[in-house]
């Protein structure tokens, strides 16, 4: 499902059962990304709106995913998050912050556990 302002770069793959919500701000996904099945990316939340019986507004913030990223199956990317280029988000992770370029992150909330090193056609992973 695609809602609102969503831009998807060239050669990016979006898996089935995925939600791309750009209704609360721009959702930007870079080139050569792999967004796995079941991923949910949101640019808004309705927590305060629900808790106040509709008196509060929806919270809205844009989301940016850089070029050459892999987002594992069933991960959730919350509003206001940024994922830098050449990063990996592990399966079933919850991202609610900024993930720098060349990072490996997973968990709920996602924590950086390593880095990606790209040398031409070769990729190396360094874990902390």
XYZ file of N, CA, C and O in Angstrom:
512
model
N 0.833 -1.167 0.000
C 0.000 0.000 0.000
C 0.885 1.240 0.000
O 1.875 1.290 0.734
N 0.496 2.231 -0.781
C 1.244 3.477 -0.858
C 0.275 4.624 -0.585
O -0.757 4.742 -1.245
N 0.618 5.461 0.409
C -0.217 6.606 0.784
C 0.613 7.873 0.771
O 1.756 7.866 1.227
N 0.048 8.977 0.297
C 0.684 10.281 0.398
C 1.897 10.467 -0.489
O 1.997 9.892 -1.570
N 2.842 11.280 0.005
C 4.036 11.683 -0.754
C 5.148 10.653 -0.579
O 5.858 10.658 0.426
N 5.283 9.784 -1.569
C 6.310 8.738 -1.531
C 7.149 8.833 -2.796
O 6.604 8.870 -3.894
N 8.478 8.880 -2.630
C 9.354 8.829 -3.801
C 10.271 7.616 -3.642
O 10.826 7.384 -2.568
N 10.375 6.853 -4.727
C 11.155 5.616 -4.734
C 12.190 5.727 -5.843
O 11.850 6.007 -6.993
N 13.451 5.488 -5.500
C 14.546 5.604 -6.449
C 14.577 4.484 -7.469
O 13.844 3.494 -7.377
N 15.488 4.638 -8.425
C 15.596 3.657 -9.505
C 16.150 2.328 -8.975
O 16.944 2.296 -8.038
N 15.686 1.260 -9.610
C 16.122 -0.103 -9.299
C 15.906 -0.492 -7.846
O 16.639 -1.322 -7.306
N 14.921 0.079 -7.209
C 14.564 -0.295 -5.839
C 13.442 -1.320 -5.892
O 12.501 -1.178 -6.665
N 13.570 -2.351 -5.067
C 12.574 -3.420 -4.991
C 11.755 -3.260 -3.725
O 12.312 -3.026 -2.641
N 10.435 -3.343 -3.871
C 9.510 -3.260 -2.739
C 8.756 -4.580 -2.684
O 8.058 -4.949 -3.637
N 8.873 -5.298 -1.577
C 8.225 -6.594 -1.424
C 6.728 -6.475 -1.176
O 6.202 -5.399 -0.886
N 6.024 -7.611 -1.280
C 4.582 -7.623 -1.038
C 4.255 -7.367 0.436
O 5.108 -7.502 1.303
N 3.017 -6.989 0.670
C 2.488 -6.754 2.026
C 3.244 -5.646 2.746
O 3.458 -5.693 3.955
N 3.655 -4.632 1.985
C 4.428 -3.516 2.513
C 3.555 -2.268 2.571
O 2.732 -2.051 1.695
N 3.757 -1.461 3.624
C 3.044 -0.188 3.764
C 4.059 0.942 3.635
O 5.034 0.987 4.390
N 3.832 1.822 2.677
C 4.647 3.023 2.496
C 3.736 4.215 2.743
O 2.934 4.581 1.895
N 3.850 4.801 3.932
C 2.953 5.877 4.338
C 3.655 7.220 4.262
O 4.467 7.541 5.119
N 3.337 7.996 3.245
C 3.854 9.352 3.115
C 2.796 10.385 3.444
O 2.905 11.533 3.032
N 1.779 10.004 4.206
C 0.673 10.928 4.482
C 1.019 11.996 5.516
O 0.333 13.005 5.605
N 2.089 11.799 6.295
C 2.444 12.763 7.323
C 3.661 13.599 6.983
O 4.089 14.426 7.760
N 4.235 13.378 5.844
C 5.444 14.054 5.409
C 6.003 13.244 4.267
O 5.491 12.190 3.927
N 7.075 13.713 3.687
C 7.629 12.994 2.540
C 8.334 11.726 2.996
O 9.117 11.744 3.941
N 8.084 10.644 2.287
C 8.810 9.390 2.459
C 9.684 9.220 1.238
O 9.175 9.123 0.122
N 11.001 9.215 1.439
C 11.950 9.130 0.345
C 12.797 7.872 0.503
O 13.433 7.673 1.544
N 12.799 7.029 -0.531
C 13.586 5.804 -0.556
C 14.548 5.919 -1.736
O 14.130 6.217 -2.847
N 15.833 5.677 -1.491
C 16.861 5.867 -2.503
C 16.910 4.801 -3.577
O 16.043 3.928 -3.666
N 17.958 4.868 -4.386
C 18.201 3.929 -5.476
C 18.761 2.612 -4.936
O 19.451 2.597 -3.921
N 18.519 1.542 -5.669
C 19.086 0.215 -5.395
C 18.843 -0.252 -3.966
O 19.720 -0.857 -3.339
N 17.644 0.003 -3.446
C 17.275 -0.492 -2.122
C 16.452 -1.768 -2.263
O 15.822 -2.004 -3.294
N 16.468 -2.568 -1.220
C 15.628 -3.749 -1.136
C 14.784 -3.602 0.118
O 15.300 -3.668 1.240
N 13.495 -3.355 -0.090
C 12.548 -3.197 1.014
C 11.762 -4.511 1.068
O 10.893 -4.772 0.234
N 12.069 -5.347 2.039
C 11.538 -6.711 2.090
C 10.045 -6.752 2.390
O 9.434 -5.762 2.794
N 9.490 -7.937 2.234
C 8.058 -8.170 2.462
C 7.658 -7.794 3.887
O 8.394 -8.026 4.842
N 6.492 -7.200 3.997
C 5.924 -6.897 5.301
C 6.483 -5.676 5.997
O 6.097 -5.385 7.131
N 7.363 -4.932 5.353
C 7.933 -3.725 5.970
C 6.839 -2.658 6.060
O 6.009 -2.515 5.162
N 6.860 -1.907 7.161
C 5.935 -0.790 7.352
C 6.749 0.471 7.625
O 7.574 0.475 8.534
N 6.510 1.500 6.819
C 7.227 2.767 6.985
C 6.179 3.871 7.154
O 5.322 4.056 6.293
N 6.263 4.584 8.276
C 5.253 5.587 8.621
C 5.852 6.981 8.755
O 6.952 7.128 9.287
N 5.090 7.991 8.295
C 5.487 9.394 8.472
C 4.549 10.120 9.440
O 4.565 11.342 9.520
N 3.739 9.377 10.145
C 2.863 9.986 11.148
C 2.578 8.969 12.251
O 2.824 7.782 12.090
N 2.075 9.485 13.383
C 1.481 8.596 14.374
C 0.276 9.282 14.988
O 0.141 10.502 14.935
N -0.591 8.480 15.550
C -1.855 8.984 16.081
C -1.976 8.770 17.586
O -3.073 8.811 18.130
N -0.853 8.564 18.265
C -0.887 8.253 19.698
C -1.561 9.375 20.490
O -2.543 9.141 21.214
N -1.041 10.598 20.392
C -1.621 11.712 21.163
C -3.052 11.997 20.738
O -3.901 12.329 21.576
N -3.342 11.886 19.459
C -4.703 12.092 18.958
C -5.660 11.111 19.631
O -6.727 11.500 20.113
N -5.273 9.838 19.696
C -6.130 8.822 20.301
C -6.281 9.041 21.805
O -7.397 8.963 22.346
N -5.177 9.321 22.485
C -5.214 9.467 23.943
C -5.997 10.692 24.397
O -6.525 10.705 25.519
N -6.080 11.719 23.552
C -6.818 12.941 23.920
C -8.224 12.962 23.331
O -8.891 13.994 23.366
N -8.660 11.852 22.790
C -9.996 11.821 22.196
C -10.112 12.745 21.002
O -11.156 13.356 20.783
N -9.039 12.874 20.230
C -9.058 13.693 19.026
C -8.722 15.153 19.237
O -8.741 15.939 18.289
N -8.394 15.560 20.466
C -8.068 16.970 20.727
C -6.674 17.341 20.210
O -6.444 18.468 19.817
N -5.754 16.412 20.252
C -4.405 16.654 19.718
C -4.368 16.312 18.239
O -5.133 15.474 17.770
N -3.440 16.931 17.546
C -3.233 16.649 16.125
C -2.403 15.371 15.962
O -1.710 14.951 16.884
N -2.444 14.808 14.774
C -1.514 13.726 14.424
C -0.102 14.300 14.453
O 0.115 15.447 14.067
N 0.868 13.509 14.891
C 2.262 13.918 14.776
C 2.745 13.515 13.394
O 2.433 12.424 12.923
N 3.535 14.391 12.742
C 3.969 14.150 11.369
C 5.443 14.506 11.209
O 5.856 15.591 11.622
N 6.209 13.599 10.612
C 7.627 13.849 10.307
C 8.019 12.990 9.112
O 7.600 11.839 8.995
N 8.861 13.534 8.260
C 9.328 12.820 7.068
C 10.280 11.682 7.435
O 10.854 11.665 8.523
N 10.450 10.755 6.496
C 11.371 9.629 6.633
C 12.238 9.575 5.385
O 11.739 9.748 4.271
N 13.543 9.322 5.583
C 14.458 9.196 4.442
C 15.279 7.929 4.585
O 15.878 7.688 5.633
N 15.301 7.138 3.511
C 16.144 5.951 3.421
C 17.105 6.195 2.263
O 16.670 6.451 1.137
N 18.409 6.143 2.541
C 19.425 6.432 1.535
C 19.555 5.342 0.489
O 18.894 4.299 0.548
N 20.430 5.575 -0.478
C 20.699 4.608 -1.542
C 21.316 3.327 -0.979
O 21.996 3.353 0.044
N 21.093 2.220 -1.689
C 21.786 0.948 -1.444
C 21.530 0.377 -0.048
O 22.444 -0.141 0.589
N 20.291 0.458 0.413
C 19.949 -0.071 1.731
C 19.141 -1.358 1.616
O 18.418 -1.567 0.643
N 19.277 -2.204 2.641
C 18.483 -3.420 2.763
C 17.665 -3.303 4.044
O 18.241 -3.119 5.133
N 16.343 -3.414 3.911
C 15.450 -3.393 5.068
C 14.830 -4.790 5.179
O 14.114 -5.231 4.281
N 15.132 -5.494 6.262
C 14.696 -6.880 6.435
C 13.193 -7.018 6.618
O 12.489 -6.069 6.989
N 12.683 -8.232 6.365
C 11.239 -8.497 6.442
C 10.633 -8.082 7.780
O 11.251 -8.219 8.836
N 9.422 -7.564 7.689
C 8.584 -7.217 8.847
C 9.164 -6.138 9.749
O 8.756 -6.009 10.894
N 10.093 -5.345 9.246
C 10.625 -4.229 10.028
C 9.654 -3.059 9.978
O 8.872 -2.920 9.040
N 9.730 -2.217 11.000
C 8.901 -1.017 11.083
C 9.829 0.179 11.200
O 10.726 0.206 12.049
N 9.602 1.174 10.337
C 10.378 2.415 10.355
C 9.412 3.512 10.800
O 8.431 3.798 10.116
N 9.684 4.116 11.947
C 8.791 5.130 12.519
C 9.056 6.507 11.924
O 10.143 6.784 11.403
N 8.077 7.369 12.053
C 8.165 8.734 11.553
C 9.417 9.413 12.091
O 9.861 9.157 13.200
N 10.012 10.279 11.264
C 11.190 11.040 11.655
C 12.500 10.281 11.554
O 13.555 10.850 11.781
N 12.465 9.005 11.199
C 13.684 8.200 11.108
C 14.441 8.500 9.821
O 13.854 8.866 8.808
N 15.756 8.311 9.883
C 16.629 8.434 8.722
C 17.559 7.230 8.720
O 18.129 6.895 9.760
N 17.697 6.603 7.564
C 18.627 5.489 7.414
C 19.622 5.893 6.329
O 19.236 6.151 5.191
N 20.893 5.968 6.700
C 21.932 6.383 5.765
C 22.218 5.319 4.718
O 21.860 4.151 4.867
N 22.906 5.732 3.659
C 23.180 4.842 2.525
C 23.995 3.625 2.951
O 24.721 3.665 3.952
N 23.860 2.561 2.176
C 24.610 1.304 2.374
C 24.412 0.717 3.765
O 25.349 0.218 4.383
N 23.185 0.760 4.272
C 22.906 0.223 5.599
C 21.989 -0.991 5.524
O 21.237 -1.157 4.563
N 22.076 -1.813 6.558
C 21.248 -3.005 6.701
C 20.411 -2.853 7.965
O 20.953 -2.560 9.038
N 19.111 -3.079 7.824
C 18.216 -3.148 8.976
C 17.739 -4.594 9.055
O 17.130 -5.108 8.122
N 18.038 -5.267 10.156
C 17.702 -6.677 10.309
C 16.206 -6.927 10.386
O 15.420 -6.030 10.699
N 15.821 -8.149 10.118
C 14.416 -8.561 10.125
C 13.731 -8.220 11.444
O 14.334 -8.296 12.514
N 12.473 -7.822 11.353
C 11.607 -7.537 12.508
C 12.156 -6.456 13.433
O 11.889 -6.462 14.628
N 12.908 -5.519 12.883
C 13.462 -4.425 13.681
C 12.490 -3.251 13.737
O 11.633 -3.098 12.870
N 12.661 -2.420 14.756
C 11.890 -1.189 14.903
C 12.868 -0.025 14.914
O 13.659 0.123 15.855
N 12.837 0.780 13.846
C 13.739 1.935 13.721
C 12.960 3.184 14.103
O 11.924 3.488 13.503
N 13.474 3.924 15.111
C 12.814 5.157 15.536
C 13.819 6.287 15.753
O 13.609 7.173 16.561
N 14.938 6.234 15.012
C 15.989 7.235 15.175
C 16.787 7.359 13.882
O 16.368 6.863 12.841
N 17.952 7.963 13.987
C 18.837 8.104 12.830
C 19.845 6.957 12.840
O 20.539 6.737 13.836
N 19.925 6.255 11.725
C 20.917 5.205 11.525
C 21.933 5.753 10.522
O 21.564 6.055 9.385
N 23.202 5.901 10.909
C 24.201 6.465 9.992
C 24.485 5.555 8.796
O 24.207 4.356 8.831
N 25.062 6.126 7.760
C 25.461 5.357 6.582
C 26.392 4.213 6.980
O 27.116 4.309 7.971
N 26.345 3.147 6.191
C 27.215 1.983 6.357
C 27.037 1.273 7.706
O 27.989 0.723 8.251
N 25.812 1.280 8.216
C 25.537 0.654 9.505
C 24.788 -0.660 9.337
O 24.023 -0.836 8.391
N 25.001 -1.549 10.304
C 24.185 -2.745 10.473
C 23.435 -2.523 11.773
O 24.049 -2.296 12.827
N 22.105 -2.550 11.712
C 21.292 -2.305 12.906
C 20.140 -3.294 12.942
O 19.574 -3.644 11.914
N 19.825 -3.745 14.155
C 18.636 -4.576 14.314
C 18.170 -4.526 15.752
O 18.861 -4.053 16.636
N 16.954 -5.010 15.963
C 16.363 -5.056 17.293
C 15.194 -4.111 17.414
O 14.771 -3.456 16.471
N 14.645 -4.073 18.640
C 13.488 -3.240 18.917
C 13.698 -2.529 20.252
O 13.516 -3.157 21.307
N 14.136 -1.271 20.223
C 14.445 -0.468 19.044
C 15.772 -0.901 18.414
O 16.619 -1.508 19.069
N 15.937 -0.558 17.143
C 17.140 -0.941 16.400
C 18.374 -0.287 17.011
O 18.378 0.901 17.295
N 19.395 -1.089 17.196
C 20.689 -0.625 17.699
C 21.753 -0.956 16.660
O 21.692 -2.000 16.015
N 22.749 -0.114 16.548
C 23.835 -0.344 15.601
C 24.769 -1.400 16.193
O 25.260 -1.245 17.316
N 24.979 -2.475 15.426
C 25.804 -3.586 15.906
C 27.030 -3.822 15.033
O 27.838 -4.699 15.329
N 27.150 -3.076 13.945
C 28.287 -3.272 13.058
C 28.282 -2.267 11.927
O 27.468 -1.348 11.903
N 29.222 -2.487 11.002
C 29.271 -1.596 9.852
C 29.478 -2.384 8.571
O 30.001 -3.499 8.576
N 29.062 -1.768 7.471
C 29.166 -2.330 6.132
C 30.345 -1.661 5.438
O 30.455 -0.436 5.455
N 31.196 -2.482 4.825
C 32.337 -1.956 4.070
C 32.198 -2.457 2.638
O 32.217 -3.670 2.398
N 32.005 -1.523 1.698
C 31.842 -1.878 0.286
C 33.128 -1.535 -0.447
O 33.590 -0.398 -0.395
N 33.700 -2.551 -1.119
C 34.920 -2.371 -1.909
C 34.644 -2.912 -3.298
O 34.777 -4.116 -3.534
N 34.224 -2.024 -4.202
C 33.871 -2.457 -5.551
C 32.683 -3.400 -5.516
O 31.619 -3.043 -5.058
N 32.872 -4.645 -5.984
C 31.804 -5.651 -5.962
C 31.741 -6.428 -4.656
O 30.837 -7.218 -4.441
N 32.705 -6.230 -3.795
C 32.782 -6.994 -2.556
C 32.196 -6.213 -1.378
O 32.357 -4.995 -1.289
N 31.557 -6.971 -0.489
C 30.980 -6.380 0.717
C 31.527 -7.128 1.922
O 31.550 -8.365 1.931
N 31.957 -6.380 2.915
C 32.442 -6.960 4.169
C 31.590 -6.413 5.308
O 31.093 -5.285 5.243
N 31.450 -7.219 6.340
C 30.686 -6.835 7.528
C 31.616 -6.876 8.734
O 32.318 -7.851 8.951
N 31.605 -5.816 9.496
C 32.409 -5.743 10.720
C 31.451 -5.539 11.882
O 30.709 -4.551 11.907
N 31.456 -6.475 12.821
C 30.565 -6.387 13.971
C 31.323 -5.914 15.195
O 32.497 -6.226 15.379
N 30.644 -5.144 16.031
C 31.270 -4.580 17.245
C 31.187 -5.572 18.385
O 30.384 -6.413 18.467
